Amino acid sequence: MRPSGPRDPVVGPPGGPEPPFPLRVAGEVVKGFGRGSKDLGIPTANIPIEGLSVGGHEDVESGVYYGWAFLSSIPDTAKPDVKEDVYPMVMSIGWNPFYKNEKRSVEVHIMHDFPADFYGARMSLLILGFIRPEYDYVSKEALIEDIRTDMEVARRGLERDGYLRWKDDKFFGGDEAS
Ligand code: ADP
Ligand code: RBF
Ligand code: MG
């Protein structure tokens, strides 16, 4: 269960990410559990768990992370019309104890309003920090409240120079795992 008490407003060293960060992960946006995270008001773009191996991070600890997401089209596929750009993101890697998933998942909420879905796009992630472990919750509302706080923590974290500068990382130029 989630420990009670207030949360830190910002996490991670002020000067910029420190090892093991940044972590680089990528994959195609696929259908998730269809559980309707959109109903929670928080859609999450899922990539296959194999995406962790792009940077050799299959052993990464489960939990909530923040960083930058780059969306692009996958060449020669029936693809969504995505505007290639780098966006702030918050993500969950894990088992979603609240829902008792039997498969580990990688889900990303991008902090941007999109006019349409982008299933089939390529999503490249530069993970710059760890926010918290994943918890079970007494209610859906409590889970939503914590995810909203995660978004604020991520936004404040990414505003700092040492984190902003990673938006230009060459990983976002299309290389697999530079
Ligand atoms: P699923 O269970 O298939 O992942 P969700 O309800 O989590 O379904 O919705 C995820 C989909 O919503 C993404 O794959 C993407 O196409 C779309 N989407 C729209 N806006 C966002 C956003 N801001 N962040 C993440 N996904 C978004
Ligand atoms: N699910 C959990 O069961 N426990 C969590 O602590 C948790 N934290 C999350 C944090 C973020 C930033 C996001 C985007 C999702 C989180 N989830 C968590 C996953 C959530 O349950 C999932 O997005 C919905 O179930 C839809 O698949
Ligand atoms: Mg999802």
PDB file of N, CA, C and O and ligand atoms in Angstrom, residues 33 35-37 40 42 44 46 64-65 90-92 95-99 107-109 132-137 143 147 150, ligand 2:
ATOM      1  N   PHE A  33      -3.913  -2.740 -22.058  1.00  0.00           N
ATOM      2  CA  PHE A  33      -4.864  -3.661 -21.454  1.00  0.00           C
ATOM      3  C   PHE A  33      -6.296  -3.315 -21.812  1.00  0.00           C
ATOM      4  O   PHE A  33      -7.222  -4.025 -21.439  1.00  0.00           O
ATOM      5  N   ARG A  35      -8.018  -1.188 -20.590  1.00  0.00           N
ATOM      6  CA  ARG A  35      -8.715  -1.014 -19.342  1.00  0.00           C
ATOM      7  C   ARG A  35      -9.286   0.403 -19.278  1.00  0.00           C
ATOM      8  O   ARG A  35     -10.022   0.751 -18.378  1.00  0.00           O
ATOM      9  N   GLY A  36      -8.880   1.183 -20.303  1.00  0.00           N
ATOM     10  CA  GLY A  36      -9.402   2.539 -20.360  1.00  0.00           C
ATOM     11  C   GLY A  36      -8.703   3.481 -19.409  1.00  0.00           C
ATOM     12  O   GLY A  36      -9.324   4.101 -18.555  1.00  0.00           O
ATOM     13  N   SER A  37      -7.384   3.594 -19.537  1.00  0.00           N
ATOM     14  CA  SER A  37      -6.753   4.634 -18.737  1.00  0.00           C
ATOM     15  C   SER A  37      -7.251   5.992 -19.201  1.00  0.00           C
ATOM     16  O   SER A  37      -7.143   6.977 -18.486  1.00  0.00           O
ATOM     17  N   LEU A  40      -9.644   7.231 -16.861  1.00  0.00           N
ATOM     18  CA  LEU A  40      -9.038   7.867 -15.692  1.00  0.00           C
ATOM     19  C   LEU A  40      -8.608   9.286 -16.039  1.00  0.00           C
ATOM     20  O   LEU A  40      -8.145  10.025 -15.183  1.00  0.00           O
ATOM     21  N   ILE A  42      -6.161   9.755 -17.977  1.00  0.00           N
ATOM     22  CA  ILE A  42      -4.711   9.631 -18.104  1.00  0.00           C
ATOM     23  C   ILE A  42      -4.364   8.516 -19.089  1.00  0.00           C
ATOM     24  O   ILE A  42      -4.055   7.389 -18.682  1.00  0.00           O
ATOM     25  N   THR A  44      -2.264   6.160 -21.456  1.00  0.00           N
ATOM     26  CA  THR A  44      -0.855   5.751 -21.429  1.00  0.00           C
ATOM     27  C   THR A  44      -0.528   5.014 -22.722  1.00  0.00           C
ATOM     28  O   THR A  44      -1.190   4.042 -23.058  1.00  0.00           O
ATOM     29  N   ASN A  46       1.444   2.436 -24.548  1.00  0.00           N
ATOM     30  CA  ASN A  46       2.193   1.244 -24.136  1.00  0.00           C
ATOM     31  C   ASN A  46       3.171   0.841 -25.232  1.00  0.00           C
ATOM     32  O   ASN A  46       2.844   0.911 -26.416  1.00  0.00           O
ATOM     33  N   VAL A  64       7.871   4.249 -11.036  1.00  0.00           N
ATOM     34  CA  VAL A  64       7.443   5.399 -11.822  1.00  0.00           C
ATOM     35  C   VAL A  64       8.670   6.258 -12.143  1.00  0.00           C
ATOM     36  O   VAL A  64       9.463   6.569 -11.247  1.00  0.00           O
ATOM     37  N   TYR A  65       8.822   6.614 -13.398  1.00  0.00           N
ATOM     38  CA  TYR A  65       9.990   7.349 -13.883  1.00  0.00           C
ATOM     39  C   TYR A  65       9.544   8.587 -14.678  1.00  0.00           C
ATOM     40  O   TYR A  65       8.394   8.662 -15.107  1.00  0.00           O
ATOM     41  N   VAL A  90       5.816  11.016 -18.123  1.00  0.00           N
ATOM     42  CA  VAL A  90       5.925  10.291 -16.871  1.00  0.00           C
ATOM     43  C   VAL A  90       5.497   8.863 -17.195  1.00  0.00           C
ATOM     44  O   VAL A  90       4.638   8.666 -18.062  1.00  0.00           O
ATOM     45  N   MET A  91       6.148   7.870 -16.598  1.00  0.00           N
ATOM     46  CA  MET A  91       5.860   6.504 -17.035  1.00  0.00           C
ATOM     47  C   MET A  91       5.875   5.504 -15.901  1.00  0.00           C
ATOM     48  O   MET A  91       6.448   5.738 -14.840  1.00  0.00           O
ATOM     49  N   SER A  92       5.211   4.386 -16.167  1.00  0.00           N
ATOM     50  CA  SER A  92       5.174   3.302 -15.193  1.00  0.00           C
ATOM     51  C   SER A  92       5.779   2.066 -15.834  1.00  0.00           C
ATOM     52  O   SER A  92       5.429   1.696 -16.949  1.00  0.00           O
ATOM     53  N   TRP A  95       4.060  -3.948 -12.635  1.00  0.00           N
ATOM     54  CA  TRP A  95       2.988  -4.951 -12.590  1.00  0.00           C
ATOM     55  C   TRP A  95       1.636  -4.346 -12.248  1.00  0.00           C
ATOM     56  O   TRP A  95       0.640  -5.063 -12.156  1.00  0.00           O
ATOM     57  N   ASN A  96       1.580  -3.044 -12.040  1.00  0.00           N
ATOM     58  CA  ASN A  96       0.334  -2.372 -11.679  1.00  0.00           C
ATOM     59  C   ASN A  96      -0.413  -3.120 -10.569  1.00  0.00           C
ATOM     60  O   ASN A  96      -1.498  -3.671 -10.799  1.00  0.00           O
ATOM     61  N   PRO A  97       0.157  -3.156  -9.374  1.00  0.00           N
ATOM     62  CA  PRO A  97      -0.438  -3.947  -8.284  1.00  0.00           C
ATOM     63  C   PRO A  97      -1.914  -3.638  -8.049  1.00  0.00           C
ATOM     64  O   PRO A  97      -2.674  -4.520  -7.647  1.00  0.00           O
ATOM     65  N   PHE A  98      -2.330  -2.403  -8.323  1.00  0.00           N
ATOM     66  CA  PHE A  98      -3.743  -2.060  -8.119  1.00  0.00           C
ATOM     67  C   PHE A  98      -4.643  -2.918  -9.001  1.00  0.00           C
ATOM     68  O   PHE A  98      -5.769  -3.223  -8.664  1.00  0.00           O
ATOM     69  N   TYR A  99      -4.113  -3.312 -10.167  1.00  0.00           N
ATOM     70  CA  TYR A  99      -4.904  -4.107 -11.116  1.00  0.00           C
ATOM     71  C   TYR A  99      -4.448  -5.559 -11.173  1.00  0.00           C
ATOM     72  O   TYR A  99      -4.970  -6.359 -11.940  1.00  0.00           O
ATOM     73  N   GLU A 107       4.315   1.733 -19.706  1.00  0.00           N
ATOM     74  CA  GLU A 107       3.263   2.663 -20.145  1.00  0.00           C
ATOM     75  C   GLU A 107       3.699   4.093 -19.892  1.00  0.00           C
ATOM     76  O   GLU A 107       4.205   4.401 -18.819  1.00  0.00           O
ATOM     77  N   VAL A 108       3.422   4.931 -20.868  1.00  0.00           N
ATOM     78  CA  VAL A 108       3.906   6.313 -20.817  1.00  0.00           C
ATOM     79  C   VAL A 108       2.754   7.295 -20.970  1.00  0.00           C
ATOM     80  O   VAL A 108       1.989   7.219 -21.937  1.00  0.00           O
ATOM     81  N   HIS A 109       2.632   8.195 -20.014  1.00  0.00           N
ATOM     82  CA  HIS A 109       1.699   9.301 -20.209  1.00  0.00           C
ATOM     83  C   HIS A 109       2.507  10.505 -20.673  1.00  0.00           C
ATOM     84  O   HIS A 109       3.409  10.964 -19.977  1.00  0.00           O
ATOM     85  N   ARG A 132       9.204   7.018  -7.825  1.00  0.00           N
ATOM     86  CA  ARG A 132       8.735   6.235  -6.672  1.00  0.00           C
ATOM     87  C   ARG A 132       8.504   4.786  -7.097  1.00  0.00           C
ATOM     88  O   ARG A 132       8.381   4.503  -8.279  1.00  0.00           O
ATOM     89  N   PRO A 133       8.401   3.888  -6.117  1.00  0.00           N
ATOM     90  CA  PRO A 133       8.017   2.509  -6.439  1.00  0.00           C
ATOM     91  C   PRO A 133       6.534   2.460  -6.795  1.00  0.00           C
ATOM     92  O   PRO A 133       5.808   3.421  -6.534  1.00  0.00           O
ATOM     93  N   GLU A 134       6.082   1.382  -7.384  1.00  0.00           N
ATOM     94  CA  GLU A 134       4.648   1.246  -7.640  1.00  0.00           C
ATOM     95  C   GLU A 134       3.961   0.707  -6.391  1.00  0.00           C
ATOM     96  O   GLU A 134       4.531  -0.082  -5.636  1.00  0.00           O
ATOM     97  N   TYR A 135       2.737   1.151  -6.172  1.00  0.00           N
ATOM     98  CA  TYR A 135       1.988   0.757  -4.980  1.00  0.00           C
ATOM     99  C   TYR A 135       0.634   0.183  -5.348  1.00  0.00           C
ATOM    100  O   TYR A 135       0.138   0.365  -6.461  1.00  0.00           O
ATOM    101  N   ASP A 136       0.031  -0.470  -4.356  1.00  0.00           N
ATOM    102  CA  ASP A 136      -1.378  -0.819  -4.442  1.00  0.00           C
ATOM    103  C   ASP A 136      -2.134   0.336  -3.768  1.00  0.00           C
ATOM    104  O   ASP A 136      -1.557   1.064  -2.957  1.00  0.00           O
ATOM    105  N   TYR A 137      -3.398   0.525  -4.118  1.00  0.00           N
ATOM    106  CA  TYR A 137      -4.170   1.667  -3.605  1.00  0.00           C
ATOM    107  C   TYR A 137      -5.516   1.224  -3.056  1.00  0.00           C
ATOM    108  O   TYR A 137      -6.051   0.204  -3.483  1.00  0.00           O
ATOM    109  N   LEU A 143      -5.219   6.299  -6.641  1.00  0.00           N
ATOM    110  CA  LEU A 143      -4.225   6.052  -7.695  1.00  0.00           C
ATOM    111  C   LEU A 143      -4.133   7.268  -8.619  1.00  0.00           C
ATOM    112  O   LEU A 143      -3.042   7.759  -8.925  1.00  0.00           O
ATOM    113  N   ILE A 147      -0.905   9.737  -9.482  1.00  0.00           N
ATOM    114  CA  ILE A 147      -0.386   9.919 -10.848  1.00  0.00           C
ATOM    115  C   ILE A 147      -0.353  11.411 -11.184  1.00  0.00           C
ATOM    116  O   ILE A 147       0.591  11.902 -11.805  1.00  0.00           O
ATOM    117  N   ASP A 150       2.659  12.695  -9.639  1.00  0.00           N
ATOM    118  CA  ASP A 150       3.820  12.279 -10.435  1.00  0.00           C
ATOM    119  C   ASP A 150       4.040  13.243 -11.599  1.00  0.00           C
ATOM    120  O   ASP A 150       5.173  13.598 -11.923  1.00  0.00           O
TER     121      ASP A 150
HETATM  122  N1  RBF B   2      -0.558   1.298 -11.286  1.00  0.00           N
HETATM  123  C1  RBF B   2      -0.481   0.755 -10.037  1.00  0.00           C
HETATM  124  O1  RBF B   2      -1.094  -0.266  -9.790  1.00  0.00           O
HETATM  125  N2  RBF B   2       0.294   1.330  -9.050  1.00  0.00           N
HETATM  126  C2  RBF B   2       1.004   2.467  -9.266  1.00  0.00           C
HETATM  127  O2  RBF B   2       1.689   2.952  -8.350  1.00  0.00           O
HETATM  128  C3  RBF B   2       0.915   3.088 -10.562  1.00  0.00           C
HETATM  129  N3  RBF B   2       1.584   4.234 -10.831  1.00  0.00           N
HETATM  130  C4  RBF B   2       1.483   4.802 -12.073  1.00  0.00           C
HETATM  131  C5  RBF B   2       2.161   5.988 -12.340  1.00  0.00           C
HETATM  132  C6  RBF B   2       2.081   6.590 -13.584  1.00  0.00           C
HETATM  133  C7  RBF B   2       2.806   7.890 -13.830  1.00  0.00           C
HETATM  134  C8  RBF B   2       1.308   5.983 -14.609  1.00  0.00           C
HETATM  135  C9  RBF B   2       1.214   6.614 -15.977  1.00  0.00           C
HETATM  136  C10 RBF B   2       0.636   4.799 -14.364  1.00  0.00           C
HETATM  137  C11 RBF B   2       0.706   4.186 -13.100  1.00  0.00           C
HETATM  138  N4  RBF B   2       0.043   2.999 -12.818  1.00  0.00           N
HETATM  139  C12 RBF B   2       0.122   2.440 -11.571  1.00  0.00           C
HETATM  140  C13 RBF B   2      -0.586   2.246 -13.912  1.00  0.00           C
HETATM  141  C14 RBF B   2      -2.062   2.417 -14.063  1.00  0.00           C
HETATM  142  O3  RBF B   2      -2.647   1.460 -13.247  1.00  0.00           O
HETATM  143  C15 RBF B   2      -2.354   2.175 -15.546  1.00  0.00           C
HETATM  144  O4  RBF B   2      -1.938   3.265 -16.305  1.00  0.00           O
HETATM  145  C16 RBF B   2      -3.789   1.878 -15.802  1.00  0.00           C
HETATM  146  O5  RBF B   2      -4.095   0.697 -15.143  1.00  0.00           O
HETATM  147  C17 RBF B   2      -4.059   1.662 -17.278  1.00  0.00           C
HETATM  148  O6  RBF B   2      -3.303   0.630 -17.819  1.00  0.00           O
END
